[in-house]
Short mmCIF file of C-alpha atoms in Angstrom, two decimals:
data_model
loop_
_atom_site.label_atom_id
_atom_site.label_comp_id
_atom_site.label_asym_id
_atom_site.label_seq_id
_atom_site.Cartn_x
_atom_site.Cartn_y
_atom_site.Cartn_z
CA MET V 1 91.97 81.45 128.30
CA THR V 2 93.41 77.94 127.69
CA PRO V 3 96.45 77.23 129.83
CA LEU V 4 99.61 76.93 127.75
CA GLU V 5 100.28 73.25 128.69
CA HIS V 6 96.96 72.17 127.00
CA PHE V 7 98.34 73.07 123.63
CA PRO V 8 100.34 70.18 121.93
CA ALA V 9 104.04 71.01 121.38
CA LYS V 10 104.60 68.74 118.52
CA ALA V 11 104.26 69.85 114.77
CA GLY V 12 100.78 70.04 113.34
CA SER V 13 98.48 71.20 110.54
CA ILE V 14 98.17 74.88 109.32
CA GLY V 15 94.80 76.08 110.64
CA ILE V 16 92.40 77.97 108.49
CA PHE V 17 89.39 79.64 110.26
CA ASP V 18 86.47 81.29 108.80
CA SER V 19 82.95 82.13 110.24
CA GLY V 20 81.33 80.21 107.43
CA TYR V 21 82.19 78.78 103.87
CA GLY V 22 83.96 81.70 102.13
CA GLY V 23 87.27 80.83 103.68
CA LEU V 24 87.28 77.72 101.56
CA THR V 25 88.27 80.09 98.57
CA ILE V 26 91.28 81.06 100.65
CA LEU V 27 92.09 77.48 101.57
CA ASP V 28 91.78 76.49 97.90
CA ALA V 29 94.24 79.11 96.75
CA ILE V 30 96.59 78.38 99.60
CA ARG V 31 96.63 74.67 98.70
CA GLN V 32 97.32 75.45 95.04
CA GLN V 33 100.57 77.30 96.00
CA LEU V 34 101.44 75.17 99.10
CA PRO V 35 100.15 71.67 98.45
CA GLN V 36 102.80 69.97 100.57
CA TYR V 37 101.33 71.00 103.91
CA ASP V 38 98.60 69.57 106.00
CA TYR V 39 95.49 71.82 106.65
CA LEU V 40 92.79 71.87 109.28
CA TYR V 41 89.74 74.01 108.24
CA LEU V 42 87.29 75.14 110.79
CA GLY V 43 84.10 76.92 109.90
CA ASP V 44 81.94 78.37 112.56
CA ASN V 45 78.91 77.91 110.40
CA ALA V 46 76.40 77.52 113.18
CA ARG V 47 77.09 81.10 114.29
CA ALA V 48 77.61 82.70 110.89
CA PRO V 49 77.39 85.38 109.71
CA TYR V 50 79.86 87.33 111.76
CA GLY V 51 79.51 90.63 109.80
CA PRO V 52 76.61 92.07 111.76
CA ARG V 53 77.95 91.17 115.16
CA SER V 54 79.82 93.47 117.47
CA PHE V 55 83.59 93.69 117.86
CA GLY V 56 83.29 91.94 121.26
CA VAL V 57 81.28 89.00 120.07
CA VAL V 58 83.46 88.51 117.01
CA TYR V 59 86.54 88.65 119.12
CA GLU V 60 85.03 86.03 121.57
CA PHE V 61 84.03 83.72 118.84
CA THR V 62 87.34 84.02 116.99
CA CYS V 63 89.27 83.31 120.21
CA GLN V 64 87.23 80.11 120.70
CA ALA V 65 88.05 78.92 117.24
CA VAL V 66 91.80 79.78 117.40
CA GLU V 67 92.09 78.02 120.76
CA HIS V 68 90.27 75.01 119.34
CA LEU V 69 92.85 74.87 116.46
CA PHE V 70 95.69 75.37 118.72
CA GLY V 71 94.34 72.45 120.79
CA CYS V 72 94.27 70.26 117.63
CA GLY V 73 97.99 70.89 117.20
CA CYS V 74 98.14 73.88 114.90
CA HIS V 75 101.05 76.23 115.50
CA LEU V 76 99.91 78.72 112.68
CA VAL V 77 96.38 79.78 112.18
CA VAL V 78 95.17 81.91 109.28
CA LEU V 79 92.01 83.86 109.86
CA ALA V 80 90.53 83.38 106.28
CA CYS V 81 87.60 85.67 107.40
CA ASN V 82 87.64 89.42 106.74
CA THR V 83 85.37 90.19 109.63
CA ALA V 84 87.47 88.17 112.03
CA SER V 85 90.65 89.73 110.49
CA ALA V 86 89.12 93.28 110.98
CA LYS V 87 87.61 92.90 114.39
CA ALA V 88 89.65 90.34 116.30
CA LEU V 89 93.13 89.74 114.75
CA ARG V 90 95.01 92.74 116.26
CA THR V 91 93.70 92.06 119.92
CA ILE V 92 94.48 88.32 119.57
CA GLN V 93 98.14 89.10 118.33
CA GLN V 94 98.83 91.77 120.87
CA ASN V 95 96.92 90.60 124.03
CA ASP V 96 96.35 86.88 123.80
CA LEU V 97 99.12 85.17 122.03
CA PRO V 98 101.78 86.32 124.67
CA SER V 99 99.75 84.46 127.32
CA TRP V 100 98.69 81.49 125.15
CA ASP V 101 101.98 80.60 123.59
CA VAL V 102 104.65 83.01 122.23
CA HIS V 103 105.69 80.50 119.64
CA ARG V 104 102.29 80.27 117.95
CA ARG V 105 101.08 82.67 115.23
CA VAL V 106 97.78 83.96 113.98
CA LEU V 107 97.61 85.77 110.63
CA GLY V 108 94.85 87.73 108.81
CA ILE V 109 93.91 88.31 105.22
CA ILE V 110 93.48 92.01 105.11
CA ARG V 111 97.21 93.01 105.19
CA PRO V 112 98.41 90.77 102.33
CA THR V 113 95.92 92.58 100.05
CA ALA V 114 96.91 95.98 101.38
CA GLU V 115 100.59 95.32 100.84
CA ILE V 116 100.13 94.47 97.15
CA ILE V 117 97.47 97.07 96.21
CA GLY V 118 100.07 99.86 95.51
CA GLU V 119 101.27 97.68 92.53
CA LEU V 120 97.71 97.36 91.18
CA THR V 121 96.41 100.85 90.88
CA THR V 122 97.54 103.65 88.62
CA THR V 123 94.93 106.30 89.55
CA ARG V 124 95.60 105.68 93.28
CA HIS V 125 91.92 105.31 93.86
CA VAL V 126 90.79 102.03 95.26
CA GLY V 127 87.39 100.49 96.00
CA ILE V 128 86.35 97.85 98.51
CA LEU V 129 83.38 95.59 98.12
CA ALA V 130 82.70 93.76 101.41
CA THR V 131 80.17 92.97 104.05
CA GLU V 132 78.69 95.72 106.16
CA GLY V 133 80.84 94.74 109.14
CA THR V 134 84.05 94.86 107.32
CA ILE V 135 83.17 98.24 105.70
CA LYS V 136 82.10 99.65 109.12
CA SER V 137 85.41 98.52 110.68
CA ASP V 138 87.31 100.67 108.20
CA SER V 139 90.08 98.15 108.41
CA TYR V 140 90.91 98.11 104.67
CA ARG V 141 91.26 101.84 104.44
CA LEU V 142 93.35 102.02 107.68
CA GLU V 143 95.67 99.30 106.54
CA ILE V 144 96.03 100.47 103.00
CA GLN V 145 96.74 104.09 103.91
CA LYS V 146 99.06 102.90 106.49
CA LEU V 147 101.25 101.33 103.78
CA HIS V 148 100.13 103.68 100.91
CA PRO V 149 99.19 107.17 102.32
CA ASP V 150 98.58 108.49 98.80
CA ILE V 151 95.73 105.95 97.95
CA SER V 152 92.19 107.02 98.31
CA VAL V 153 89.83 104.22 99.49
CA ALA V 154 86.03 104.04 98.94
CA GLY V 155 84.00 101.12 100.45
CA GLN V 156 80.58 99.77 99.46
CA PRO V 157 78.81 97.23 101.75
CA CYS V 158 77.07 94.33 99.84
CA PRO V 159 74.74 92.78 102.42
CA PHE V 160 72.94 90.45 99.93
CA TRP V 161 75.89 88.96 98.23
CA VAL V 162 76.74 86.23 100.80
CA PRO V 163 73.22 85.02 100.94
CA LEU V 164 73.12 84.90 97.13
CA VAL V 165 76.24 82.66 97.21
CA GLU V 166 75.14 80.33 100.14
CA GLN V 167 71.68 79.87 98.60
CA GLY V 168 73.18 78.85 95.25
CA GLU V 169 71.70 81.84 93.47
CA THR V 170 74.83 83.25 91.80
CA GLN V 171 73.34 82.91 88.39
CA GLY V 172 69.91 84.22 89.03
CA PRO V 173 68.23 87.64 88.52
CA GLY V 174 68.72 88.56 92.13
CA ALA V 175 72.52 88.36 91.56
CA ASP V 176 72.24 90.54 88.61
CA TYR V 177 70.19 93.20 90.56
CA PHE V 178 72.30 93.37 93.63
CA VAL V 179 75.78 93.00 92.05
CA GLU V 180 75.03 95.76 89.48
CA LYS V 181 73.43 98.13 92.16
CA ASP V 182 76.38 97.83 94.56
CA ILE V 183 79.02 98.22 91.84
CA HIS V 184 77.20 101.24 90.42
CA GLN V 185 77.01 102.85 93.89
CA LEU V 186 80.72 102.30 94.58
CA MET V 187 81.76 103.76 91.18
CA GLN V 188 79.44 106.65 91.65
CA ALA V 189 81.23 107.39 95.06
CA ASP V 190 84.57 107.51 93.24
CA PRO V 191 84.66 107.38 89.45
CA LEU V 192 88.48 107.51 89.53
CA ILE V 193 88.63 103.93 90.97
CA ASP V 194 90.74 101.61 88.77
CA ALA V 195 91.05 98.65 91.23
CA VAL V 196 88.50 96.96 93.33
CA ILE V 197 89.29 94.50 96.11
CA LEU V 198 86.70 91.82 96.88
CA GLY V 199 86.84 92.11 100.67
CA CYS V 200 84.74 88.98 101.33
CA THR V 201 85.81 85.51 100.71
CA HIS V 202 82.39 84.52 99.23
CA TYR V 203 82.61 87.04 96.46
CA PRO V 204 84.80 85.11 93.96
CA LEU V 205 81.80 82.79 93.45
CA LEU V 206 80.05 85.85 92.00
CA MET V 207 82.96 86.67 89.71
CA GLU V 208 81.11 86.17 86.50
CA LYS V 209 78.51 88.78 87.46
CA ILE V 210 81.08 91.11 89.03
CA LYS V 211 83.02 91.06 85.67
CA ALA V 212 79.82 91.70 83.66
CA PHE V 213 78.90 94.87 85.62
CA MET V 214 82.27 96.25 86.54
CA PRO V 215 83.66 98.96 84.25
CA PRO V 216 86.18 97.33 81.95
CA GLN V 217 89.07 99.60 83.03
CA VAL V 218 88.75 98.46 86.66
CA ARG V 219 90.91 95.63 87.86
CA ILE V 220 89.07 93.08 90.13
CA ILE V 221 91.21 91.83 92.98
CA ALA V 222 90.26 88.49 94.73
CA GLN V 223 92.19 87.85 97.96
CA GLY V 224 93.11 84.16 97.61
CA SER V 225 96.27 84.23 95.47
CA TYR V 226 97.62 87.22 97.31
CA VAL V 227 97.04 85.58 100.83
CA ALA V 228 98.66 82.35 99.49
CA THR V 229 101.73 84.28 98.21
CA SER V 230 101.99 86.20 101.48
CA LEU V 231 101.81 82.93 103.46
CA ALA V 232 104.48 81.35 101.44
CA CYS V 233 106.73 84.31 101.93
CA TYR V 234 105.98 84.26 105.63
CA LEU V 235 106.97 80.62 106.01
CA ARG V 236 110.21 81.20 104.13
CA ARG V 237 111.03 84.17 106.44
CA HIS V 238 110.09 82.22 109.55
CA PRO V 239 111.64 78.76 109.33
CA GLU V 240 111.01 78.33 113.12
CA VAL V 241 107.25 78.40 112.36
CA GLU V 242 107.62 76.48 108.99
CA GLN V 243 109.29 73.54 110.67
CA LEU V 244 106.24 73.12 113.05
CA CYS V 245 103.87 72.64 110.00
CA THR V 246 103.42 69.02 109.03
CA LYS V 247 103.82 68.04 105.37
CA GLY V 248 101.40 65.33 104.22
CA GLY V 249 99.29 67.12 101.69
CA SER V 250 96.08 66.33 103.70
CA THR V 251 93.10 68.54 104.63
CA ARG V 252 90.54 67.97 107.49
CA TYR V 253 87.38 69.88 107.84
CA LEU V 254 85.61 70.89 111.08
CA THR V 255 82.23 72.68 111.38
CA THR V 256 80.00 73.79 114.18
CA GLU V 257 76.99 73.23 111.83
CA ASP V 258 75.60 69.93 110.78
CA ALA V 259 78.40 68.13 108.99
CA SER V 260 76.24 66.98 106.06
CA LYS V 261 75.03 70.49 105.33
CA PHE V 262 78.65 71.70 105.47
CA ASN V 263 79.67 69.00 103.09
CA LEU V 264 76.97 70.13 100.57
CA GLN V 265 77.94 73.78 100.66
CA ALA V 266 81.71 73.10 100.63
CA HIS V 267 81.25 71.01 97.48
CA ARG V 268 79.89 74.22 95.80
CA PHE V 269 82.94 76.26 96.81
CA LEU V 270 85.75 73.56 96.18
CA GLN V 271 84.13 71.46 93.39
CA GLN V 272 85.18 68.32 95.13
CA PRO V 273 83.70 66.07 97.80
CA VAL V 274 84.24 67.07 101.43
CA GLU V 275 83.85 65.03 104.61
CA ALA V 276 83.58 67.25 107.64
CA GLU V 277 83.45 66.58 111.30
CA HIS V 278 80.96 68.26 113.68
CA ILE V 279 82.45 70.10 116.76
CA ASP V 280 81.20 72.10 119.64
CA PHE V 281 83.19 74.70 121.49
#
């Protein structure tokens, strides 16, 4: 691991990491609530998707990204990736941060949704739509039932949803077919579900289709606003971390993929021009 002295001590941007593009939906929601801070977004697009990869590989890749963001001056990093949050966050928090720098923080995006879900379900039956890796990790069920033992959780993997988003086919017949099929399978597994968490940051771009095929009594929960609210609360509770986050209202973008390709895809997620920088770990 990187020696402690290699990490800058002065204040820096809030780091936002994702294996690909979906974390841009989290960044967008965070900036809407907390526009005053500087942000540094890192997408490991060259090695995406993380979903099918093993716990060990996801942990290794996530560590590399977090170390890079720390090296760029970030004191706080948000893993805006459900797979990284599920497969790497706990190990990084418990094993790595004490040796890296006890004053730096790494947060995930599963717990904020798990914390709020108790207020969003009446039947106490909740569904999760996510990648195969996130569903197999069982992280949502474990986190939700740790906080709300009375809630029943059913998960449905949606392996084709991310490709649909990244190939720009959110309005095509393929989107209709796969979104309807996966929602139907989830509701068949538990007809009492009245709240469904979109456990992948790409999925908000399919919201029109999701709303069309989701039963009308079911509440659809996208993570972005809840993660943003949780981050705002965290910064209020931890002024020692907040004071190490610079406030210039700027955003930089880093990608392990070709920068021009990232710029094109990022525009689809953010609806604004993006100028990314290519990096290698």
